[in-house]
mmCIF file of C-alpha atoms in Angstrom:
data_model
loop_
_atom_site.group_PDB
_atom_site.id
_atom_site.type_symbol
_atom_site.label_atom_id
_atom_site.label_comp_id
_atom_site.label_asym_id
_atom_site.label_seq_id
_atom_site.Cartn_x
_atom_site.Cartn_y
_atom_site.Cartn_z
ATOM 1 C CA MET Q 125 190.690 62.310 -1.407
ATOM 2 C CA ASP Q 126 191.655 60.972 2.008
ATOM 3 C CA LEU Q 127 190.950 64.381 3.554
ATOM 4 C CA ILE Q 128 187.517 64.522 1.900
ATOM 5 C CA ALA Q 129 186.706 60.981 3.020
ATOM 6 C CA ALA Q 130 187.832 61.803 6.574
ATOM 7 C CA PHE Q 131 185.663 64.931 6.588
ATOM 8 C CA LEU Q 132 182.573 63.157 5.245
ATOM 9 C CA THR Q 133 182.848 60.351 7.786
ATOM 10 C CA ALA Q 134 183.760 62.598 10.726
ATOM 11 C CA ASP Q 135 181.284 62.596 13.594
ATOM 12 C CA PHE Q 136 179.095 65.695 13.835
ATOM 13 C CA LEU Q 137 176.504 65.751 16.626
ATOM 14 C CA GLY Q 138 176.323 61.968 16.696
ATOM 15 C CA LYS Q 139 176.100 61.311 12.957
ATOM 16 C CA PRO Q 140 178.601 61.257 10.055
ATOM 17 C CA ALA Q 141 179.003 64.640 8.367
ATOM 18 C CA TRP Q 142 177.815 63.225 5.029
ATOM 19 C CA LEU Q 143 174.366 62.533 6.511
ATOM 20 C CA TRP Q 144 173.968 66.173 7.474
ATOM 21 C CA LEU Q 145 175.268 67.381 4.108
ATOM 22 C CA ALA Q 146 172.935 65.016 2.268
ATOM 23 C CA PHE Q 147 169.913 66.325 4.163
ATOM 24 C CA LEU Q 148 170.891 69.954 3.569
ATOM 25 C CA ALA Q 149 171.362 69.113 -0.126
ATOM 26 C CA ILE Q 150 167.807 67.715 -0.230
ATOM 27 C CA VAL Q 151 166.454 70.863 1.413
ATOM 28 C CA GLY Q 152 168.460 73.078 -0.949
ATOM 29 C CA ALA Q 153 167.211 71.166 -3.995
ATOM 30 C CA LEU Q 154 163.596 71.456 -2.806
ATOM 31 C CA LEU Q 155 163.919 75.187 -2.237
ATOM 32 C CA ALA Q 156 165.639 75.733 -5.595
ATOM 33 C CA PHE Q 157 162.958 73.707 -7.390
ATOM 34 C CA ASP Q 158 160.155 75.486 -5.545
ATOM 35 C CA LEU Q 159 161.457 79.042 -5.804
ATOM 36 C CA GLY Q 160 163.334 78.802 -9.086
ATOM 37 C CA ILE Q 161 160.962 76.658 -11.150
ATOM 38 C CA LEU Q 162 157.484 76.295 -9.644
ATOM 39 C CA HIS Q 163 157.268 79.901 -8.488
ATOM 40 C CA LYS Q 164 159.796 81.695 -10.668
ATOM 41 C CA SER Q 165 157.251 84.468 -11.243
ATOM 42 C CA ASP Q 166 155.174 85.893 -8.417
ATOM 43 C CA LYS Q 167 151.566 84.804 -8.409
ATOM 44 C CA ALA Q 168 148.784 84.207 -5.936
ATOM 45 C CA ILE Q 169 148.489 80.566 -4.842
ATOM 46 C CA GLY Q 170 145.022 79.080 -4.542
ATOM 47 C CA VAL Q 171 143.887 76.488 -2.013
ATOM 48 C CA ALA Q 172 144.025 73.656 -4.583
ATOM 49 C CA GLU Q 173 147.630 74.401 -5.583
ATOM 50 C CA SER Q 174 148.572 74.840 -1.931
ATOM 51 C CA LEU Q 175 147.159 71.396 -1.081
ATOM 52 C CA LYS Q 176 148.921 69.756 -4.047
ATOM 53 C CA LEU Q 177 152.264 71.318 -3.150
ATOM 54 C CA SER Q 178 151.784 70.385 0.490
ATOM 55 C CA ALA Q 179 151.010 66.787 -0.508
ATOM 56 C CA PHE Q 180 154.311 66.755 -2.405
ATOM 57 C CA TYR Q 181 156.240 67.995 0.655
ATOM 58 C CA ILE Q 182 154.471 65.517 2.928
ATOM 59 C CA ALA Q 183 155.351 62.710 0.507
ATOM 60 C CA VAL Q 184 159.013 63.791 0.586
ATOM 61 C CA ALA Q 185 158.917 63.877 4.411
ATOM 62 C CA MET Q 186 157.327 60.402 4.511
ATOM 63 C CA LEU Q 187 159.930 58.995 2.112
ATOM 64 C CA PHE Q 188 162.702 60.501 4.200
ATOM 65 C CA GLY Q 189 161.120 58.993 7.321
ATOM 66 C CA ALA Q 190 160.938 55.605 5.593
ATOM 67 C CA TRP Q 191 164.655 55.901 4.822
ATOM 68 C CA VAL Q 192 165.376 56.766 8.478
ATOM 69 C CA TRP Q 193 163.338 53.709 9.529
ATOM 70 C CA TRP Q 194 165.188 51.450 7.076
ATOM 71 C CA SER Q 195 168.727 52.750 7.705
ATOM 72 C CA MET Q 196 168.610 53.619 11.421
ATOM 73 C CA GLY Q 197 166.046 51.164 12.712
ATOM 74 C CA PRO Q 198 162.353 51.162 13.730
ATOM 75 C CA THR Q 199 162.961 53.128 16.933
ATOM 76 C CA SER Q 200 164.568 56.037 15.081
ATOM 77 C CA GLY Q 201 161.873 55.824 12.422
ATOM 78 C CA MET Q 202 159.048 56.076 14.954
ATOM 79 C CA GLN Q 203 160.827 58.932 16.738
ATOM 80 C CA TYR Q 204 161.114 60.804 13.445
ATOM 81 C CA PHE Q 205 157.441 60.342 12.575
ATOM 82 C CA THR Q 206 156.352 61.295 16.105
ATOM 83 C CA GLY Q 207 158.486 64.436 16.000
ATOM 84 C CA TYR Q 208 157.298 65.305 12.495
ATOM 85 C CA ALA Q 209 153.620 64.947 13.428
ATOM 86 C CA LEU Q 210 154.106 67.016 16.581
ATOM 87 C CA GLU Q 211 156.006 69.800 14.799
ATOM 88 C CA LYS Q 212 153.454 69.857 11.991
ATOM 89 C CA ALA Q 213 150.576 70.224 14.427
ATOM 90 C CA LEU Q 214 152.327 72.827 16.559
ATOM 91 C CA SER Q 215 153.034 74.853 13.418
ATOM 92 C CA ILE Q 216 149.324 75.354 12.684
ATOM 93 C CA ASP Q 217 149.166 78.052 15.362
ATOM 94 C CA ASN Q 218 152.012 79.788 13.541
ATOM 95 C CA VAL Q 219 149.837 80.081 10.429
ATOM 96 C CA PHE Q 220 147.375 82.357 12.207
ATOM 97 C CA VAL Q 221 150.177 84.659 13.368
ATOM 98 C CA ILE Q 222 151.701 84.762 9.867
ATOM 99 C CA SER Q 223 148.334 85.683 8.333
ATOM 100 C CA ILE Q 224 148.000 88.551 10.833
ATOM 101 C CA ILE Q 225 151.507 89.794 9.942
ATOM 102 C CA PHE Q 226 150.788 89.719 6.205
ATOM 103 C CA GLY Q 227 147.482 91.484 6.804
ATOM 104 C CA TYR Q 228 149.053 94.243 8.909
ATOM 105 C CA PHE Q 229 151.725 95.004 6.295
ATOM 106 C CA ALA Q 230 149.194 94.640 3.456
ATOM 107 C CA ILE Q 231 151.261 92.014 1.624
ATOM 108 C CA PRO Q 232 149.350 90.725 -1.445
ATOM 109 C CA PRO Q 233 149.069 86.922 -1.765
ATOM 110 C CA LYS Q 234 151.304 86.878 -4.858
ATOM 111 C CA TYR Q 235 154.298 88.084 -2.781
ATOM 112 C CA GLN Q 236 153.599 86.036 0.344
ATOM 113 C CA TYR Q 237 154.954 82.720 -0.884
ATOM 114 C CA ARG Q 238 158.327 84.166 -1.876
ATOM 115 C CA ALA Q 239 158.667 85.813 1.545
ATOM 116 C CA LEU Q 240 157.832 82.522 3.250
ATOM 117 C CA LEU Q 241 160.384 80.613 1.189
ATOM 118 C CA TRP Q 242 163.178 83.091 1.858
ATOM 119 C CA GLY Q 243 162.251 82.883 5.523
ATOM 120 C CA ILE Q 244 163.093 79.189 5.503
ATOM 121 C CA ILE Q 245 166.782 80.023 5.106
ATOM 122 C CA ALA Q 246 166.711 81.920 8.397
ATOM 123 C CA VAL Q 247 164.717 79.103 9.983
ATOM 124 C CA LEU Q 248 167.344 76.546 8.920
ATOM 125 C CA VAL Q 249 169.972 78.543 10.783
ATOM 126 C CA MET Q 250 167.892 79.511 13.836
ATOM 127 C CA ARG Q 251 166.508 76.026 14.429
ATOM 128 C CA GLY Q 252 169.973 74.588 13.871
ATOM 129 C CA VAL Q 253 171.467 76.873 16.524
ATOM 130 C CA MET Q 254 168.667 76.183 19.019
ATOM 131 C CA ILE Q 255 168.783 72.428 18.474
ATOM 132 C CA GLY Q 256 172.587 72.420 18.664
ATOM 133 C CA LEU Q 257 172.489 74.288 21.976
ATOM 134 C CA GLY Q 258 169.761 71.979 23.266
ATOM 135 C CA ALA Q 259 171.747 68.889 22.285
ATOM 136 C CA ALA Q 260 174.889 70.226 23.968
ATOM 137 C CA LEU Q 261 172.960 70.963 27.156
ATOM 138 C CA VAL Q 262 171.295 67.546 27.240
ATOM 139 C CA GLN Q 263 174.586 65.749 26.561
ATOM 140 C CA GLN Q 264 176.444 67.716 29.226
ATOM 141 C CA TYR Q 265 173.653 67.979 31.790
ATOM 142 C CA GLU Q 266 171.046 65.236 31.485
ATOM 143 C CA TRP Q 267 168.953 66.848 34.215
ATOM 144 C CA VAL Q 268 168.076 69.577 31.685
ATOM 145 C CA LEU Q 269 165.511 67.100 30.341
ATOM 146 C CA TYR Q 270 163.584 67.534 33.598
ATOM 147 C CA ILE Q 271 163.457 71.284 32.932
ATOM 148 C CA PHE Q 272 162.196 70.592 29.408
ATOM 149 C CA GLY Q 273 159.555 68.259 30.822
ATOM 150 C CA ALA Q 274 158.378 70.717 33.455
ATOM 151 C CA PHE Q 275 158.307 73.508 30.866
ATOM 152 C CA LEU Q 276 156.191 71.433 28.467
ATOM 153 C CA ILE Q 277 153.731 70.464 31.217
ATOM 154 C CA ALA Q 278 153.444 74.096 32.342
ATOM 155 C CA THR Q 279 152.989 75.264 28.737
ATOM 156 C CA GLY Q 280 150.316 72.630 28.101
ATOM 157 C CA ILE Q 281 148.398 73.564 31.243
ATOM 158 C CA LYS Q 282 148.645 77.253 30.355
ATOM 159 C CA MET Q 283 147.237 76.548 26.886
ATOM 160 C CA LEU Q 284 144.312 74.740 28.503
ATOM 161 C CA VAL Q 285 143.360 77.385 31.063
ATOM 162 C CA VAL Q 286 144.569 80.769 29.739
ATOM 163 C CA LYS Q 287 142.607 82.470 26.973
ATOM 164 C CA GLU Q 288 144.739 83.693 24.053
ATOM 165 C CA SER Q 289 144.920 87.471 23.611
ATOM 166 C CA GLU Q 290 144.472 89.235 20.298
ATOM 167 C CA GLN Q 291 147.683 89.808 18.328
ATOM 168 C CA ASP Q 292 148.457 93.494 17.631
ATOM 169 C CA VAL Q 293 151.459 93.766 15.291
ATOM 170 C CA SER Q 294 151.595 97.570 15.584
ATOM 171 C CA LYS Q 295 152.459 97.271 19.289
ATOM 172 C CA ASN Q 296 155.210 94.729 18.733
ATOM 173 C CA PRO Q 297 158.524 96.108 20.123
ATOM 174 C CA VAL Q 298 160.488 94.814 17.111
ATOM 175 C CA VAL Q 299 158.223 96.678 14.680
ATOM 176 C CA LYS Q 300 158.573 99.852 16.761
ATOM 177 C CA PHE Q 301 162.363 99.453 16.965
ATOM 178 C CA LEU Q 302 162.843 98.877 13.228
ATOM 179 C CA SER Q 303 160.424 101.643 12.286
ATOM 180 C CA LYS Q 304 162.438 104.153 14.304
ATOM 181 C CA ARG Q 305 165.906 103.052 13.206
ATOM 182 C CA MET Q 306 165.465 102.071 9.549
ATOM 183 C CA ARG Q 307 164.354 103.903 6.438
ATOM 184 C CA ILE Q 308 161.167 102.157 5.370
ATOM 185 C CA THR Q 309 159.103 102.829 2.274
ATOM 186 C CA ASP Q 310 155.397 103.490 2.622
ATOM 187 C CA GLU Q 311 154.545 101.133 -0.218
ATOM 188 C CA LEU Q 312 155.638 97.777 -1.572
ATOM 189 C CA HIS Q 313 158.127 97.501 -4.429
ATOM 190 C CA GLY Q 314 157.117 94.157 -5.848
ATOM 191 C CA GLU Q 315 159.056 91.236 -4.415
ATOM 192 C CA ARG Q 316 161.994 93.399 -3.306
ATOM 193 C CA PHE Q 317 163.041 93.605 0.346
ATOM 194 C CA PHE Q 318 165.236 96.678 -0.199
ATOM 195 C CA VAL Q 319 165.203 99.521 -2.735
ATOM 196 C CA ARG Q 320 167.354 102.573 -3.378
ATOM 197 C CA GLN Q 321 165.579 105.890 -3.550
ATOM 198 C CA ALA Q 322 166.153 109.538 -2.691
ATOM 199 C CA ASP Q 323 166.384 110.482 0.982
ATOM 200 C CA PRO Q 324 163.732 113.181 1.657
ATOM 201 C CA LYS Q 325 166.259 115.126 3.777
ATOM 202 C CA THR Q 326 169.427 114.958 1.655
ATOM 203 C CA GLY Q 327 168.177 114.004 -1.795
ATOM 204 C CA LYS Q 328 170.871 111.312 -2.039
ATOM 205 C CA LEU Q 329 170.081 107.765 -3.118
ATOM 206 C CA VAL Q 330 170.049 105.526 -0.052
ATOM 207 C CA ALA Q 331 168.773 102.078 0.818
ATOM 208 C CA PHE Q 332 165.216 101.729 2.110
ATOM 209 C CA ALA Q 333 163.613 98.604 3.527
ATOM 210 C CA THR Q 334 160.166 97.720 2.215
ATOM 211 C CA PRO Q 335 157.149 96.473 4.196
ATOM 212 C CA LEU Q 336 157.878 93.006 2.746
ATOM 213 C CA PHE Q 337 161.207 92.999 4.608
ATOM 214 C CA LEU Q 338 159.499 93.911 7.891
ATOM 215 C CA ALA Q 339 156.986 91.127 7.324
ATOM 216 C CA LEU Q 340 159.868 88.684 6.715
ATOM 217 C CA VAL Q 341 161.573 89.762 9.955
ATOM 218 C CA MET Q 342 158.358 89.386 11.951
ATOM 219 C CA ILE Q 343 157.633 85.953 10.473
ATOM 220 C CA ASN Q 344 161.055 84.684 11.522
ATOM 221 C CA ILE Q 345 160.686 86.158 14.998
ATOM 222 C CA ALA Q 346 157.326 84.407 15.266
ATOM 223 C CA ASP Q 347 159.016 81.144 14.277
ATOM 224 C CA LEU Q 348 161.681 81.724 16.925
ATOM 225 C CA VAL Q 349 158.978 82.190 19.562
ATOM 226 C CA PHE Q 350 157.217 78.993 18.484
ATOM 227 C CA ALA Q 351 160.542 77.131 18.500
ATOM 228 C CA VAL Q 352 160.787 77.786 22.249
ATOM 229 C CA ASP Q 353 157.914 75.309 22.653
ATOM 230 C CA SER Q 354 158.595 72.945 19.773
ATOM 231 C CA VAL Q 355 162.320 72.286 20.299
ATOM 232 C CA PRO Q 356 161.975 71.074 23.927
ATOM 233 C CA ALA Q 357 158.940 69.034 22.828
ATOM 234 C CA ILE Q 358 160.855 67.069 20.220
ATOM 235 C CA PHE Q 359 163.849 66.633 22.555
ATOM 236 C CA ALA Q 360 161.382 64.931 24.866
ATOM 237 C CA ILE Q 361 160.754 62.403 22.100
ATOM 238 C CA THR Q 362 164.404 61.796 21.198
ATOM 239 C CA THR Q 363 167.805 63.261 21.989
ATOM 240 C CA ASP Q 364 169.145 62.197 18.581
ATOM 241 C CA THR Q 365 170.071 65.613 17.153
ATOM 242 C CA TYR Q 366 169.773 64.407 13.562
ATOM 243 C CA ILE Q 367 166.199 63.186 14.092
ATOM 244 C CA VAL Q 368 165.292 66.364 15.973
ATOM 245 C CA TYR Q 369 166.603 68.658 13.235
ATOM 246 C CA THR Q 370 165.342 66.753 10.205
ATOM 247 C CA ALA Q 371 161.822 66.311 11.639
ATOM 248 C CA ASN Q 372 161.726 70.031 12.483
ATOM 249 C CA ILE Q 373 162.839 71.209 9.056
ATOM 250 C CA MET Q 374 160.654 68.768 7.110
ATOM 251 C CA ALA Q 375 157.601 69.983 9.030
ATOM 252 C CA ILE Q 376 158.485 73.639 8.404
ATOM 253 C CA LEU Q 377 159.121 73.093 4.681
ATOM 254 C CA GLY Q 378 155.681 71.601 4.302
ATOM 255 C CA LEU Q 379 154.070 74.328 6.381
ATOM 256 C CA ARG Q 380 155.145 77.012 3.903
ATOM 257 C CA ALA Q 381 153.417 75.062 1.130
ATOM 258 C CA LEU Q 382 150.309 74.417 3.214
ATOM 259 C CA TYR Q 383 150.051 78.003 4.473
ATOM 260 C CA PHE Q 384 147.643 79.248 1.818
ATOM 261 C CA ALA Q 385 145.178 76.425 2.432
ATOM 262 C CA LEU Q 386 145.508 76.648 6.212
ATOM 263 C CA ALA Q 387 145.180 80.442 6.210
ATOM 264 C CA ALA Q 388 141.759 80.025 4.643
ATOM 265 C CA LEU Q 389 140.791 77.267 7.079
ATOM 266 C CA VAL Q 390 142.645 78.194 10.266
ATOM 267 C CA HIS Q 391 139.372 79.311 11.887
ATOM 268 C CA ARG Q 392 138.276 75.659 11.630
ATOM 269 C CA PHE Q 393 141.069 74.504 13.981
ATOM 270 C CA GLU Q 394 140.178 76.556 17.042
ATOM 271 C CA TYR Q 395 139.911 73.452 19.266
ATOM 272 C CA LEU Q 396 143.182 71.932 18.073
ATOM 273 C CA LYS Q 397 145.120 73.953 20.652
ATOM 274 C CA TYR Q 398 143.525 71.889 23.420
ATOM 275 C CA ALA Q 399 144.700 68.676 21.766
ATOM 276 C CA LEU Q 400 148.194 70.156 21.404
ATOM 277 C CA ALA Q 401 148.110 71.180 25.066
ATOM 278 C CA ILE Q 402 147.316 67.587 26.053
ATOM 279 C CA VAL Q 403 150.121 66.317 23.797
ATOM 280 C CA LEU Q 404 152.612 68.706 25.433
ATOM 281 C CA VAL Q 405 151.549 67.545 28.896
ATOM 282 C CA PHE Q 406 151.827 63.913 27.775
ATOM 283 C CA ILE Q 407 155.301 64.397 26.300
ATOM 284 C CA GLY Q 408 156.471 66.414 29.308
ATOM 285 C CA ALA Q 409 155.216 63.715 31.667
ATOM 286 C CA LYS Q 410 156.895 61.069 29.485
ATOM 287 C CA ILE Q 411 160.272 62.639 30.240
ATOM 288 C CA PHE Q 412 159.792 62.071 33.969
ATOM 289 C CA TRP Q 413 158.457 58.553 33.327
ATOM 290 C CA ASN Q 414 161.444 57.714 31.114
ATOM 291 C CA GLN Q 415 163.948 58.961 33.683
ATOM 292 C CA ILE Q 416 162.289 57.477 36.791
ATOM 293 C CA VAL Q 417 160.427 54.332 35.672
ATOM 294 C CA GLY Q 418 161.716 53.359 32.240
ATOM 295 C CA LYS Q 419 161.496 54.353 28.590
ATOM 296 C CA VAL Q 420 158.075 54.389 26.970
ATOM 297 C CA ASP Q 421 157.835 52.273 23.826
ATOM 298 C CA PRO Q 422 158.266 54.646 20.832
ATOM 299 C CA ALA Q 423 155.283 52.949 19.146
ATOM 300 C CA ILE Q 424 153.081 53.912 22.101
ATOM 301 C CA SER Q 425 154.388 57.476 22.020
ATOM 302 C CA LEU Q 426 153.693 57.732 18.271
ATOM 303 C CA GLY Q 427 150.236 56.193 18.614
ATOM 304 C CA VAL Q 428 149.169 58.431 21.497
ATOM 305 C CA THR Q 429 150.509 61.590 19.801
ATOM 306 C CA LEU Q 430 148.790 60.851 16.473
ATOM 307 C CA THR Q 431 145.513 59.860 18.185
ATOM 308 C CA ILE Q 432 145.327 63.054 20.255
ATOM 309 C CA ILE Q 433 146.217 65.327 17.318
ATOM 310 C CA ALA Q 434 143.816 63.559 14.938
ATOM 311 C CA SER Q 435 141.045 63.733 17.548
ATOM 312 C CA GLY Q 436 141.648 67.469 17.981
ATOM 313 C CA ILE Q 437 141.491 68.075 14.223
ATOM 314 C CA ILE Q 438 138.333 65.988 13.726
ATOM 315 C CA PHE Q 439 136.573 67.565 16.719
ATOM 316 C CA SER Q 440 137.532 71.064 15.524
ATOM 317 C CA LEU Q 441 136.234 70.439 12.011
ATOM 318 C CA TRP Q 442 132.996 69.019 13.410
ATOM 319 C CA LYS Q 443 132.388 71.824 15.909
ATOM 320 C CA THR Q 444 133.163 74.592 13.388
ATOM 321 C CA ARG Q 445 131.249 73.172 10.409
ATOM 322 C CA GLY Q 446 129.470 75.953 8.561
ATOM 323 C CA HIS Q 447 131.725 78.714 9.969
ATOM 324 C CA ALA Q 448 132.708 81.583 7.679
ATOM 325 C CA ALA Q 449 136.221 81.793 6.253
ATOM 326 C CA GLY Q 450 138.947 83.132 8.527
ATOM 327 C CA PRO Q 451 141.031 86.277 8.128
ATOM 328 C CA GLY Q 452 143.688 84.559 6.071
ATOM 329 C CA ALA Q 453 141.374 83.531 3.287
ATOM 330 C CA ALA Q 454 142.318 84.851 -0.074
#
């Protein structure tokens, strides 16, 4: 018992190990409930169900944030909510890329949700590794924050002035690499990522990947690319690794639920990227202000972030009223 108690109270990235285990248990329970009970059988998810499920995940994230506020103090609470709102907004761009990937591999809506949920497991690991490395760098070399700040400002300015190019999955180097080096079936096999079937050359039963597996790989690579922006952004809000990780994962969990509603409405958010660009510039500049002048009040940071994002969403919805449904609509 003493060994267990020592392990649970041991410091891990600035927080007791039991806090990390408790959060991972919450995530595991949510995934098990979602995948094992709500979506035990594959089915297409409509916009209404997507919004209801997303509201559930948002409520869980808000309750968790309220607990952070109560147990760790108002500053940590505001940092969590700021990071959550930022990650949630940044993830909207990811929805468009995911819808393109599903479209390219011709994945029916009834199999998309399961692929997205299984992808979360990889995200938990990848984001954990990236955040752990970021935390180690910031702790060892505080000047790395200046690099994060400059990167965020440059990214924000680029988003404002450079027009986005069309995504072509067929030209993606990962798709080309896997297509040449893996046996891949021409058609889907239900929800399965791998199947065993006869090799055309030898006649022996061998493992083949399905298009659903390729879609899963591409979705996680897309998330990794988006994490390059989002992880430095949330480190600019707080260097508390626990807050950084939990806000990230809570936003991603909810995104999977909201995907089917957003995929049908993503064309309505075409001006949101400009709001996100301004937020990135603001947060990047805040790093320099914090280091040179003094820390910005977390309440101000939260208020400015929410105001800019909300303004971008409202302006987008107003400007695109009456537009036809986007490519992800089911």
